[in-house]
Coordinates of C-alpha atoms in Angstrom, one line a residue:
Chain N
X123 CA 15.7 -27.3 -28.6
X124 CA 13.9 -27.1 -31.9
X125 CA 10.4 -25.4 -31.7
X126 CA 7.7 -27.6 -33.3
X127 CA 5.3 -25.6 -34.6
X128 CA 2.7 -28.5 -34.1
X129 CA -1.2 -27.6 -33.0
X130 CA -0.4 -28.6 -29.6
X131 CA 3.0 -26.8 -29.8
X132 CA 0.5 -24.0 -30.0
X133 CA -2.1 -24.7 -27.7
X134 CA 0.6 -25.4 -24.6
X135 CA 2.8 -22.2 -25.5
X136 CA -0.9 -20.1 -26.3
X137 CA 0.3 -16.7 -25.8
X138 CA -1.5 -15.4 -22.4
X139 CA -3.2 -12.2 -24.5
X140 CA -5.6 -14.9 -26.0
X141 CA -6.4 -16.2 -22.5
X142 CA -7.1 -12.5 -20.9
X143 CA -9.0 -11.8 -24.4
X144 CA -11.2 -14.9 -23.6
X145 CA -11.9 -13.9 -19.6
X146 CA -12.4 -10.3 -20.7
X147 CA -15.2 -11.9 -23.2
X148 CA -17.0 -14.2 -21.1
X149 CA -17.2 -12.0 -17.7
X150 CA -18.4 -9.1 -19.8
X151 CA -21.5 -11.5 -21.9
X152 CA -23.3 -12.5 -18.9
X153 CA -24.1 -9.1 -18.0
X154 CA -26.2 -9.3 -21.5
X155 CA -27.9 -12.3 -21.3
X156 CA -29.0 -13.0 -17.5
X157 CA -29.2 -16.6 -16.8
X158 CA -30.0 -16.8 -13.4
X159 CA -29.2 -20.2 -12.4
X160 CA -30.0 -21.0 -9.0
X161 CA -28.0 -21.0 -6.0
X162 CA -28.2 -23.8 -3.3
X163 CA -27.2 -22.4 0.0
X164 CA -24.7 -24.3 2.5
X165 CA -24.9 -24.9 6.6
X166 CA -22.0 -22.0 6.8
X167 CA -24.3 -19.4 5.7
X168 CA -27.5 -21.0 6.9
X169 CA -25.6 -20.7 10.4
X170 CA -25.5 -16.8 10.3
X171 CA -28.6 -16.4 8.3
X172 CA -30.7 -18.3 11.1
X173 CA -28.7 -16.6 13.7
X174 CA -29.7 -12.9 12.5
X175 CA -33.3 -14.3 11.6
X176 CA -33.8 -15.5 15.8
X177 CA -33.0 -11.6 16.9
X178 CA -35.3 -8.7 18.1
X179 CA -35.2 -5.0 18.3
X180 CA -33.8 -5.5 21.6
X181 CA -30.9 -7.4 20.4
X182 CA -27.5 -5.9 19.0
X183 CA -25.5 -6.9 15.7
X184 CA -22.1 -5.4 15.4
X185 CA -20.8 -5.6 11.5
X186 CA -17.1 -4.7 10.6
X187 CA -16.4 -3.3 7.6
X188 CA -13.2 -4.9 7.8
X189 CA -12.2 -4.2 3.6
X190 CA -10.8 -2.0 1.4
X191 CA -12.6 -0.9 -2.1
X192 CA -10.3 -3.6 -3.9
X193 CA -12.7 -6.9 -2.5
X194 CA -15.2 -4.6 -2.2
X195 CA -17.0 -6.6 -5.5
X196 CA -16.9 -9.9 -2.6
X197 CA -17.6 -8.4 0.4
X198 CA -20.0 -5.2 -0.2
X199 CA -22.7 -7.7 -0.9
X200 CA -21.8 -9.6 2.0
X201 CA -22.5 -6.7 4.0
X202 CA -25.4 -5.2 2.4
X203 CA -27.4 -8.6 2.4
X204 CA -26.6 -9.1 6.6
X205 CA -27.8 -5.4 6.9
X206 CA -30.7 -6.1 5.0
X207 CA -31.6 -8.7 7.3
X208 CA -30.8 -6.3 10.5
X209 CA -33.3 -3.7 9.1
X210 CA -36.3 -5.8 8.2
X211 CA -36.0 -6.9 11.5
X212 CA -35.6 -4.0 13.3
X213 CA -32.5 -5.4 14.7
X214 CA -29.8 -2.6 15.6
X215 CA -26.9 -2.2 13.8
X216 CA -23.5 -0.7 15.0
X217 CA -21.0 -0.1 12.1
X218 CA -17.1 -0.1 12.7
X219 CA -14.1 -0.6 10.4
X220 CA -10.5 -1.6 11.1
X221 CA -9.5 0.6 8.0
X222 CA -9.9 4.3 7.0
X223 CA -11.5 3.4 4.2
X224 CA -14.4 1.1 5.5
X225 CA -15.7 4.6 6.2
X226 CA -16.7 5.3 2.6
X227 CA -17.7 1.8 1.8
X228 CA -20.3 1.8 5.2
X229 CA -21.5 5.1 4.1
X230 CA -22.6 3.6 0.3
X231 CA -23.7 0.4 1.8
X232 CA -26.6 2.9 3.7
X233 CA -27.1 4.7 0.6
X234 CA -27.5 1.4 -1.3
X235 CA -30.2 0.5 0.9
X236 CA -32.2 3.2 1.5
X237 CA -32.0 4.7 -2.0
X238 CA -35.0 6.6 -2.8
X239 CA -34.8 5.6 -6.3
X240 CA -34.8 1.8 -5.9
X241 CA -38.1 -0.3 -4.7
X242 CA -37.6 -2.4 -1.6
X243 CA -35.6 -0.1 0.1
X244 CA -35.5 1.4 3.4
X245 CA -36.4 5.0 3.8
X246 CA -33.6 6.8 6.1
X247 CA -34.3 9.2 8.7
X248 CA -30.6 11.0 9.5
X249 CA -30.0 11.3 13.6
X250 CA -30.4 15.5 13.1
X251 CA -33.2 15.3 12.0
X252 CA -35.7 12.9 14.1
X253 CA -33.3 13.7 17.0
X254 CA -34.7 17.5 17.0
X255 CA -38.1 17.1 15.9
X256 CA -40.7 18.5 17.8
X257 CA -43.2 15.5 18.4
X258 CA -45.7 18.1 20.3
X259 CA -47.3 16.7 23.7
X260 CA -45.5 13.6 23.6
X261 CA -41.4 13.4 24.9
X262 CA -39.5 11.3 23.5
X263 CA -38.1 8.4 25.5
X264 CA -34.5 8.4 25.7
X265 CA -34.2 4.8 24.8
X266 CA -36.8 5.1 22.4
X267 CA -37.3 1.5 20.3
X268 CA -37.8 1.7 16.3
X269 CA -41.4 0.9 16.8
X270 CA -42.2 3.7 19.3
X271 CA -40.3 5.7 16.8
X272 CA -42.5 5.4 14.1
X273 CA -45.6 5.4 15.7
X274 CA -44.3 9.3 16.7
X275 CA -42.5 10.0 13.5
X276 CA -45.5 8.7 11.3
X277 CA -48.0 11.6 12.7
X278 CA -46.4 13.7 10.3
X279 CA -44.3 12.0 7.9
X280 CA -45.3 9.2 5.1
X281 CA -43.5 6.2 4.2
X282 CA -42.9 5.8 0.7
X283 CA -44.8 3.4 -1.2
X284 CA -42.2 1.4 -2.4
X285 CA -40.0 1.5 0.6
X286 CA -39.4 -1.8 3.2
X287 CA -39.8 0.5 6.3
X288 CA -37.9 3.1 8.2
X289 CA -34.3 3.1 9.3
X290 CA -33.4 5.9 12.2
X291 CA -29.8 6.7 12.4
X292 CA -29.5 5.9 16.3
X293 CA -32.1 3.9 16.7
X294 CA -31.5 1.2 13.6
X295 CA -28.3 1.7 12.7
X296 CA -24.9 3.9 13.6
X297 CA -21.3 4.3 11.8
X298 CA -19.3 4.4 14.6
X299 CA -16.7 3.7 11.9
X300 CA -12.7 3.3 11.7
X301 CA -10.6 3.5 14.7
X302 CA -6.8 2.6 14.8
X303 CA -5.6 -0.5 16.4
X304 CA -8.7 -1.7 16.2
X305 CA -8.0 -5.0 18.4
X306 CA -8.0 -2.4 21.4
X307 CA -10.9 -0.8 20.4
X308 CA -12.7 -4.2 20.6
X309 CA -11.2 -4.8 23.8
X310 CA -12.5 -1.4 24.8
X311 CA -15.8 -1.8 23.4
X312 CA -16.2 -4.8 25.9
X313 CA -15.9 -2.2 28.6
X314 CA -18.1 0.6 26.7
X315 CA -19.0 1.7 23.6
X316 CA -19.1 5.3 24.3
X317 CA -15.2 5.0 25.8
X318 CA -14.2 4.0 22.6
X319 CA -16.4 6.3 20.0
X320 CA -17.7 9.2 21.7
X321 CA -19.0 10.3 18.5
X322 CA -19.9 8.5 15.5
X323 CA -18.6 9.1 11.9
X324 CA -21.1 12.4 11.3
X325 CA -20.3 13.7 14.8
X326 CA -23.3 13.0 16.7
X327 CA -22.4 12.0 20.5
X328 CA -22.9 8.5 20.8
X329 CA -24.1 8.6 24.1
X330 CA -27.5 10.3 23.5
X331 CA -28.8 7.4 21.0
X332 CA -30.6 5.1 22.1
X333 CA -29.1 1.9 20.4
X334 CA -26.0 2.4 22.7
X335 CA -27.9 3.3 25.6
X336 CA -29.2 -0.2 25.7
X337 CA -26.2 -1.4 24.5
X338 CA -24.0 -0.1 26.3
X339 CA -20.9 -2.0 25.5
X340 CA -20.0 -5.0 23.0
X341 CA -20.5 -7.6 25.9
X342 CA -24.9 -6.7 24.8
X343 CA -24.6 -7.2 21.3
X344 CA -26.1 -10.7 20.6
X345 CA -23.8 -11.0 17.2
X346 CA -20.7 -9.2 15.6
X347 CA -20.4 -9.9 11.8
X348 CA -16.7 -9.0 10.3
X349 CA -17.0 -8.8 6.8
X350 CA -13.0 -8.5 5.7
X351 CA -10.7 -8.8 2.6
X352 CA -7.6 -9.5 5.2
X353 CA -7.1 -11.7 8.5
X354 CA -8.6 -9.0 10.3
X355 CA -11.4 -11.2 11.4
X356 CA -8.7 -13.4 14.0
X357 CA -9.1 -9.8 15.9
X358 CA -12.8 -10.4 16.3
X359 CA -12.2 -13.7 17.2
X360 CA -9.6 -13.1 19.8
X361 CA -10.7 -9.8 21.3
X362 CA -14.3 -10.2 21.0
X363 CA -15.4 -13.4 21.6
X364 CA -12.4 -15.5 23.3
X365 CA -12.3 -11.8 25.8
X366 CA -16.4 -11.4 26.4
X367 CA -17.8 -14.1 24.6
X368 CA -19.5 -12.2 21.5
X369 CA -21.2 -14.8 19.0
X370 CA -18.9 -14.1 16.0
X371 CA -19.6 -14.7 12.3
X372 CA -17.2 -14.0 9.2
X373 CA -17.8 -12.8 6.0
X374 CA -14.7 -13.2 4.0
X375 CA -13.0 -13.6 -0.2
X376 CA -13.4 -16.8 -1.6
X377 CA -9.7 -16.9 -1.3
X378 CA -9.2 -16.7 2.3
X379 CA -12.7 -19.0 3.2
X380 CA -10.3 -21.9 3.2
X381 CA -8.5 -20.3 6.1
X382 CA -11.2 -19.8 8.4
X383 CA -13.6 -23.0 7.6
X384 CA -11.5 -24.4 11.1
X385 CA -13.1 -21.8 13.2
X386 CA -15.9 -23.0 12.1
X387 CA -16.0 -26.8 12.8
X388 CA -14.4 -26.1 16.4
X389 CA -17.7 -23.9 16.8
X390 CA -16.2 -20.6 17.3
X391 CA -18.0 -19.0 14.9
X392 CA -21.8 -19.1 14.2
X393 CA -21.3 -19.4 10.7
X394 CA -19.4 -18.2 7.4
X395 CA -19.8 -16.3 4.4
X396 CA -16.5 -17.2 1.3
X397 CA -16.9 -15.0 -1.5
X398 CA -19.4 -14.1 -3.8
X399 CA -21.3 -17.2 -3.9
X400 CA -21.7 -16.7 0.2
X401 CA -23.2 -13.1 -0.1
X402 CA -25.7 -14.7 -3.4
X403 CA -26.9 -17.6 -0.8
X404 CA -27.8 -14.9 2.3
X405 CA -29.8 -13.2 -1.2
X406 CA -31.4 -15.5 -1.9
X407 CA -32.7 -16.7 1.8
X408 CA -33.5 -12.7 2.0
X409 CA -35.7 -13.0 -1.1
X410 CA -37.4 -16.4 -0.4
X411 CA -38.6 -15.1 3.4
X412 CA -39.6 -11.8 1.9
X413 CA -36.9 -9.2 3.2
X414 CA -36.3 -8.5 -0.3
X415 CA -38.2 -8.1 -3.6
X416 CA -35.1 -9.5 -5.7
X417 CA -31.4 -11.2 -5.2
X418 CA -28.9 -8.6 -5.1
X419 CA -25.2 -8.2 -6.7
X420 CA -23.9 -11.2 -5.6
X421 CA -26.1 -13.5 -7.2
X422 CA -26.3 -11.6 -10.5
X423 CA -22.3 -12.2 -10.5
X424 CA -22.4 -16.1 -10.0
X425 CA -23.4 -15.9 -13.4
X426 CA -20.1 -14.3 -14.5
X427 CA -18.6 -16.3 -12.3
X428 CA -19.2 -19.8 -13.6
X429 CA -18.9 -19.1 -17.2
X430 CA -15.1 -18.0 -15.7
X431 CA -14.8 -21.2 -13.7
X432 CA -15.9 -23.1 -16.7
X433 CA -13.6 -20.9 -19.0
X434 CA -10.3 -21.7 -16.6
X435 CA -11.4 -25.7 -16.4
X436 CA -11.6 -25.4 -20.3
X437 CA -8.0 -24.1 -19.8
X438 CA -6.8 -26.7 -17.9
X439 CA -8.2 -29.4 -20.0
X440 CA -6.9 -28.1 -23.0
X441 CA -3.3 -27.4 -21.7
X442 CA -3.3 -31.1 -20.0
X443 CA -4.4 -32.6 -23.9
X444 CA -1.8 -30.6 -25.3
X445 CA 0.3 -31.6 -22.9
X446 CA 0.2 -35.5 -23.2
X447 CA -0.3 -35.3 -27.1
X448 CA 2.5 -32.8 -28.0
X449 CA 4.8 -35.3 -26.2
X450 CA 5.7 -32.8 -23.1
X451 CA 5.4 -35.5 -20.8
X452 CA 7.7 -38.0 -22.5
X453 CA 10.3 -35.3 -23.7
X454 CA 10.6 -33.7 -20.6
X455 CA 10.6 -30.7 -23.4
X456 CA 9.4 -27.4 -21.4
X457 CA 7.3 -24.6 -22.0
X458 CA 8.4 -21.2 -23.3
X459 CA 8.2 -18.5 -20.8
X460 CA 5.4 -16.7 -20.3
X461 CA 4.8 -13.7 -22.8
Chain R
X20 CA 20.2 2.7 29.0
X21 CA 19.1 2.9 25.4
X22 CA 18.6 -0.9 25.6
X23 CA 17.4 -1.4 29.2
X24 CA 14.7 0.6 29.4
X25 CA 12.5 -0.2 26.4
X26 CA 13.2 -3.4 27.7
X27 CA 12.3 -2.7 31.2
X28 CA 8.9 -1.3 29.6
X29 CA 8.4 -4.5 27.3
X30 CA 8.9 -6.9 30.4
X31 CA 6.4 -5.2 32.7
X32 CA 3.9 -4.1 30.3
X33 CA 3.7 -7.6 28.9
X34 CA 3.6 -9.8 32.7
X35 CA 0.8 -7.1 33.7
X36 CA -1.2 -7.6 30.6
X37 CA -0.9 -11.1 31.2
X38 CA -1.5 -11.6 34.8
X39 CA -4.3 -9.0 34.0
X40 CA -6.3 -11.2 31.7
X41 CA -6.4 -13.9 34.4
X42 CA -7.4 -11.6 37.6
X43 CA -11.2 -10.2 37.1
X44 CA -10.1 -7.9 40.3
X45 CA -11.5 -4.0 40.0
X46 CA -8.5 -2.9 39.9
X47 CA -6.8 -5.3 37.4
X48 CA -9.8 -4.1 35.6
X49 CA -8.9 -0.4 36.2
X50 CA -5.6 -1.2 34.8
X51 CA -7.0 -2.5 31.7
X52 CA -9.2 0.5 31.2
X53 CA -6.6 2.7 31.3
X54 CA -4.3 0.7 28.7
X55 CA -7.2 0.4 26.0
X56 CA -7.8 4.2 26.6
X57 CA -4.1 5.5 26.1
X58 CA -3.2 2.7 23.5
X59 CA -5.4 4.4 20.5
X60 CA -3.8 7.5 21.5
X61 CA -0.5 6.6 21.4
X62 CA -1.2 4.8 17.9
X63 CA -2.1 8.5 16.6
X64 CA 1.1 9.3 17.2
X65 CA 2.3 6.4 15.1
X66 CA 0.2 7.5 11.9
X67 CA 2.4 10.9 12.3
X68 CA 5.5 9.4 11.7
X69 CA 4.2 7.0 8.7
X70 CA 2.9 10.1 7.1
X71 CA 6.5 12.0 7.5
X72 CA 8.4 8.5 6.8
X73 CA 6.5 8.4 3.4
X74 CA 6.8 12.2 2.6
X75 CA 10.7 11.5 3.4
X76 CA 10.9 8.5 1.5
X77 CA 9.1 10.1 -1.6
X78 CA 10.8 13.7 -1.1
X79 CA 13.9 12.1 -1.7
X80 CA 13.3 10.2 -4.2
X81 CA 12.0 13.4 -6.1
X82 CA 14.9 15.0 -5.6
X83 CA 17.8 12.9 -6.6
X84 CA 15.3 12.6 -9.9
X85 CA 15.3 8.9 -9.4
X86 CA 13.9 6.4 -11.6
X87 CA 10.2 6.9 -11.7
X88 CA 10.3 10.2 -9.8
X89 CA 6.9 11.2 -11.2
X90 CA 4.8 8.8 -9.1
X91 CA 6.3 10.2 -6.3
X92 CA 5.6 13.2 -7.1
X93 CA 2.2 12.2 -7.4
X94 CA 2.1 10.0 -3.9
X95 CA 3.5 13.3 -2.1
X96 CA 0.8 15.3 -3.7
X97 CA -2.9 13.5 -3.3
X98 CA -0.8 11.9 0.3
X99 CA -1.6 16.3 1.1
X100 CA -4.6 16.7 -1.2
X101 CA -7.1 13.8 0.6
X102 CA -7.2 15.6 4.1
X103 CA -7.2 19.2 2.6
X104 CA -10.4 18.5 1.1
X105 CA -11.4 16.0 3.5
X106 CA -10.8 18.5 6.8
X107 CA -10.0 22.2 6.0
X108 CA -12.3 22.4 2.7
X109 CA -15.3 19.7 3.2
X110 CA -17.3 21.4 0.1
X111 CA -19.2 19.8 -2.6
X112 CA -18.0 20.2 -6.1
X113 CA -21.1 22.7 -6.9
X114 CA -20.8 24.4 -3.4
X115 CA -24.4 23.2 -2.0
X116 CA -24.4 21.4 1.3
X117 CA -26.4 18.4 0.3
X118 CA -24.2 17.2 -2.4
X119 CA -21.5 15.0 -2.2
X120 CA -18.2 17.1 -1.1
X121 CA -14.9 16.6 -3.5
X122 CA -13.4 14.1 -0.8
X123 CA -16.4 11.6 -1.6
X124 CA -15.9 12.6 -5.2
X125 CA -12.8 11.8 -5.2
X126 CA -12.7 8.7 -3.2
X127 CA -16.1 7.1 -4.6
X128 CA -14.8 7.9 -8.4
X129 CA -11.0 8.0 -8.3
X130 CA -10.1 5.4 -5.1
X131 CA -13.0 3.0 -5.2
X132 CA -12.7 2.1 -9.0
X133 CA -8.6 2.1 -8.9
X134 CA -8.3 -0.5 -5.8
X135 CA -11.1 -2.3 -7.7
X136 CA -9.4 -2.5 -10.8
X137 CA -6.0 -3.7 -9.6
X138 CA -8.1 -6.1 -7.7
X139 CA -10.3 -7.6 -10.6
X140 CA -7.2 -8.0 -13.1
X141 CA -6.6 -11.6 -10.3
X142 CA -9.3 -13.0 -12.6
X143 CA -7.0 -12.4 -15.5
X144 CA -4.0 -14.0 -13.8
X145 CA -5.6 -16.6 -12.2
X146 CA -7.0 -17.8 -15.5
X147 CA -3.3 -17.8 -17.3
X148 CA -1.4 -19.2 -14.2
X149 CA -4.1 -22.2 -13.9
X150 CA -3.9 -22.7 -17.6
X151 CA 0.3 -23.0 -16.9
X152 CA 0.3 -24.5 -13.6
X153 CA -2.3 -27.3 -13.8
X154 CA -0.5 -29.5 -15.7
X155 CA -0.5 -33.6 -15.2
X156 CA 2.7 -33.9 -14.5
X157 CA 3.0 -36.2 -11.5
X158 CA 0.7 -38.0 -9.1
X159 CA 0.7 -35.1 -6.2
X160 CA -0.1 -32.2 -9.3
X161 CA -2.8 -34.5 -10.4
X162 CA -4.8 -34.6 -7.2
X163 CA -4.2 -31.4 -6.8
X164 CA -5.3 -30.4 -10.5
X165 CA -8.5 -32.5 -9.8
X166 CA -9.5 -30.7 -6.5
X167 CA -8.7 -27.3 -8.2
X168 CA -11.4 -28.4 -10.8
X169 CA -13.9 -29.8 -8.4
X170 CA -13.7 -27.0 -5.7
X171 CA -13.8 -24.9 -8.3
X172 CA -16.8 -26.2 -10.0
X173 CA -18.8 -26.6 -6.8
X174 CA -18.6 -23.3 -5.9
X175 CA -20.7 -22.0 -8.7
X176 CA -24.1 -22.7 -9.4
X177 CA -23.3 -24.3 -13.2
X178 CA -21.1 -27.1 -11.0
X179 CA -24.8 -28.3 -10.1
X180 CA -26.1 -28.7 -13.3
X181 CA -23.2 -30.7 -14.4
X182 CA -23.4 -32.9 -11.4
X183 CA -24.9 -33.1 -8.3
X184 CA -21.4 -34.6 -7.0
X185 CA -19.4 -31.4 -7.7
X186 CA -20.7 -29.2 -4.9
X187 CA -20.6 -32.2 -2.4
X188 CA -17.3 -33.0 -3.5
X189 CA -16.1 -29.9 -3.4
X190 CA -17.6 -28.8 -0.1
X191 CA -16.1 -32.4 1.5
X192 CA -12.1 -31.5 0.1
X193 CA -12.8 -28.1 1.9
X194 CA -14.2 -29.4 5.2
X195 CA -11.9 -32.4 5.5
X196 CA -8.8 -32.9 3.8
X197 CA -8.6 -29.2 3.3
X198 CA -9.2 -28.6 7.4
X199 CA -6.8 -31.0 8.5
X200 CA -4.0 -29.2 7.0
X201 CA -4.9 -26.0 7.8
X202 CA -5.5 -26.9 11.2
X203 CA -2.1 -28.4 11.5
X204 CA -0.5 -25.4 10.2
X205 CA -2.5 -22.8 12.4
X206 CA -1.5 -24.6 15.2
X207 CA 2.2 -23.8 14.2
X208 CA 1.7 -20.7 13.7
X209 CA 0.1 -20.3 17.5
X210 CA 2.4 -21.8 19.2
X211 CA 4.9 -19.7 16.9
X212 CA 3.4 -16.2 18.0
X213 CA 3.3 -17.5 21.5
X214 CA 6.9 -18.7 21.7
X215 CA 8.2 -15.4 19.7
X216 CA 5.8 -13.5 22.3
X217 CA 7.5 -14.7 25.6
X218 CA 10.9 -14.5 23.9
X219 CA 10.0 -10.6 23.4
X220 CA 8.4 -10.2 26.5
X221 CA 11.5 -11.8 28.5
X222 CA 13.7 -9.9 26.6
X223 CA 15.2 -13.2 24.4
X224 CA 14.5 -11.8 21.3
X225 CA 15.6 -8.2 20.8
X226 CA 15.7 -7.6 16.9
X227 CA 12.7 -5.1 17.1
X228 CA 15.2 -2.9 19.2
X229 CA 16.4 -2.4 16.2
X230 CA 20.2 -1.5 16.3
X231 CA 19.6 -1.0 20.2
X232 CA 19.3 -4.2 20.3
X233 CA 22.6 -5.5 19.5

């Protein structure tokens, strides 16, 4: 077939170079210029949103870090925003992963929010350390709640000025982290927490802190929030909350939402997070009731994000014109392979 | 015997684990205590045998000098290096207790920003393969060209200021016409597993015997 060196002949052979030279432009100019266009949120993440906002320091949430670093630009915010929530309520937090390398990303996800450097943060009190403090005349209660914790620990320490409040290692939160075959761990954990880690990630036995002595296995927990880049969250689903009933919520790439949006309509789930633009919405309900000073990651990136959606509908428009006027459709003439 | 027994252990482990779930008795619970207990352990034994399966796999190849030998080379070596520094030498780069040891280095500033990066280049593709794929060209790629664009469009905030239809479009194709299907074809699936499971259970299907099973 002779080539026709036409402009549409162009336009619907363009080389793909020029296509990743125009993405790698407009995801790296809204980083410059922030435009901050606002974000409506949506019943699926209203759902879990609502669901963390109704719970106490008595209550439990379980979040999996159920991803590896490669969706960790999706689903870190996912997590960080629900943990957020957790710790300006005073809700406890246990931490688990179905892969090794949730480990790391639970780890940074603490060290995200209770960096010293950063207003509106939590200040972090390791397990060690409160754990072994002497607090003088006064014992401290073996199931010892975050707010009888601070009235001790604030005799002798001092929040920080900028910080959101205190988070105890054992009391607020614990990285129980990654176990293999997870599916039984969850099973396990229906029978007892301590059965299944002994320990948590740093060592410390599990059974002397005081979030797992009054919740003493994953039937207490009031909420279990997988966060996952795979279809690790069925696991949840099956073993958790079709086995002992735990109120499950997902947090998963815009990719796989699709997938799971049934769960949701047959009521299995308390609510869902898809992508990016789930994790901006729980930011911005954190911001508007106050359990942050600012949206996080996630709606910084929605930016990016729809100058690249506009940027691939541009695309499609312009290889659909070239399409009809170049003739393609009548010639049944074909494009060149990709180069 | 070869065949028969892991069969034998297939069929009774899988009818206890089923009558199991339907008896809350204490000692059908006893029983399922003791599975999730051993299970994890057994599993350990598993990540053995991946670990020598890959150093096999890569050995060889690193000895016969096949094609792209190097990366092998490489796999065997940070495969070793990761739980060196991460369990027999858990220092910090400067030697002080409080900083991060090499094994965080390492995975926070080699492993993090690699997966991230083979990850982020799907914007890349995704662009080029809509530009390609979304073409006009009959009735069925039309509809789905224009609920590519409007699912797309809705799920940023820029779809709102274009049109207030865009986001409720978008979100009705993914809770309607969207859930139908998949619902459809996760119900295959189930009863897929399910029908595979008692085939396996019953000892009807026997490939993952492996050669055994012949």
């Amino acid at each position: 077939m002779a080539e026709n060196n036409s402009i549409w002949d162009k336009l619907f052979n363009m080389d793909r170079r020029w296509i990743f030279l125009l993405m790698a432009v407009v995801v790296i100019i809204p980083f410059f210029f922030k435009m901050g266009l606002p974000i409506n949120t949506t019943d699926e993440v209203e759902g879990i949103y609502n669901y963390v906002d109704s719970l106490e320091q008595n209550d439990a949430v379980m979040i999996g870090f159920d991803y590896q670093p490669g969706t960790m630009a999706e689903n870190q915010p996912m997590s960080e925003a629900v943990m957020r929530h957790c710790f300006a309520r005073k809700v406890p937090v246990f931490i688990t992963a179905v892969l090794p390398l949730g480990n790391g990303l639970a780890e940074e996800a603490i060290a995200n929010l209770t960096d010293p450097d950063e207003p509106g943060t939590f200040q972090r009190v390791r397990y060690r350390e409160w754990h072994s403090y002497d607090y003088g005349q006064d014992s401290l209660p073996s199931r010892v709640t975050h707010d009888q914790l601070v009235n001790l620990w604030e005799r002798d320490h001092q929040l920080r000025e900028d910080a959101m409040g205190w988070v105890f290692e054992g009391v607020d939160y614990v990285i129980l982290g990654y176990a293999p075959l997870f599916h039984i761990v969850l099973l396990g954990m229906g029978r007892s927490i301590v059965s299944q880690y002994p320990a948590d990630l740093y060592g410390n036995p599990t059974e002397n802190m005081p979030m797992v002595k009054r919740n003493k296995s994953a039937r207490e927990v009031d909420l279990g929030v997988t966060v996952a880049g795979s279809s690790a969250v069925l696991w949840w689903l099956t073993y958790a909350h079709e086995s002992y009933g735990m109120p499950i919520a997902f947090g998963v790439t815009a990719v796989m939402a699709t997938d799971y949006l049934v769960y949701l309509q047959s009521g299995q789930i308390v609510g869902q997070m898809g992508g990016l633009r789930g994790a901006a919405e729980y930011e911005v309900m954190l911001k508007r009731d106050g359990y942050s000073i600012e949206e996080g990651k996630a709606f910084r990136g929605m930016d990016v994000q729809s100058i690249a959606h506009i940027l691939i509908v541009i695309l499609i428009v312009v290889g659909n014109v070239a399409y009809f006027a170049g003739g393609y459709h009548r010639k049944g003439r074909r494009l060149r392979a990709g180069r | 015997m070869r065949r028969t027994i892991p069969l034998l252990i297939v069929m009774v482990g899988g009818i206890m684990m089923m009558i199991q779930f339907f008896i809350p008795h204490q000692i059908s619970q006893a029983v399922f205590g003791l599975y999730t207990d051993y299970v994890p352990v057994i599993a350990g034994f598993a990540l053995i045998l991946g670990v020598g399966s890959l150093t096999r796999v890569h050995y060889h190849k690193v000895r016969r000098r096949a094609e792209n030998w190097q990366y092998s080379l490489l796999v065997i070596f940070f495969l070793y290096l990761m739980p060196v520094f991460g369990i027999i030498l858990p220092a910090s780069l400067g030697g002080q207790a409080e900083e991060p040891s090499v094994f965080h280095f390492l995975y926070r500033w080699v492993q993090i920003p690699i997966q991230s990066s083979m990850f982020s280049l799907l914007a890349f593709y995704i662009a080029s393969a809509a530009f390609r794929a979304f073409r006009a060209r009959s009735a069925m790629a039309t509809v789905l060209m224009l609920a590519a664009v409007i699912v797309m469009m809705g799920q940023v905030p820029i779809g709102d200021y274009l049109g207030k239809w865009f986001p409720a479009l978008g979100l009705w194709i993914l809770r309607h016409p969207n859930l139908g299907g998949k619902r459809a074809i996760q119900l295959g699936v189930g009863f897929g597993i399910l029908a595979t499971n008692l085939k396996i259970i019953f000892g009807v299907e026997r490939n993952w015997l492996g050669g055994a099973g012949r």
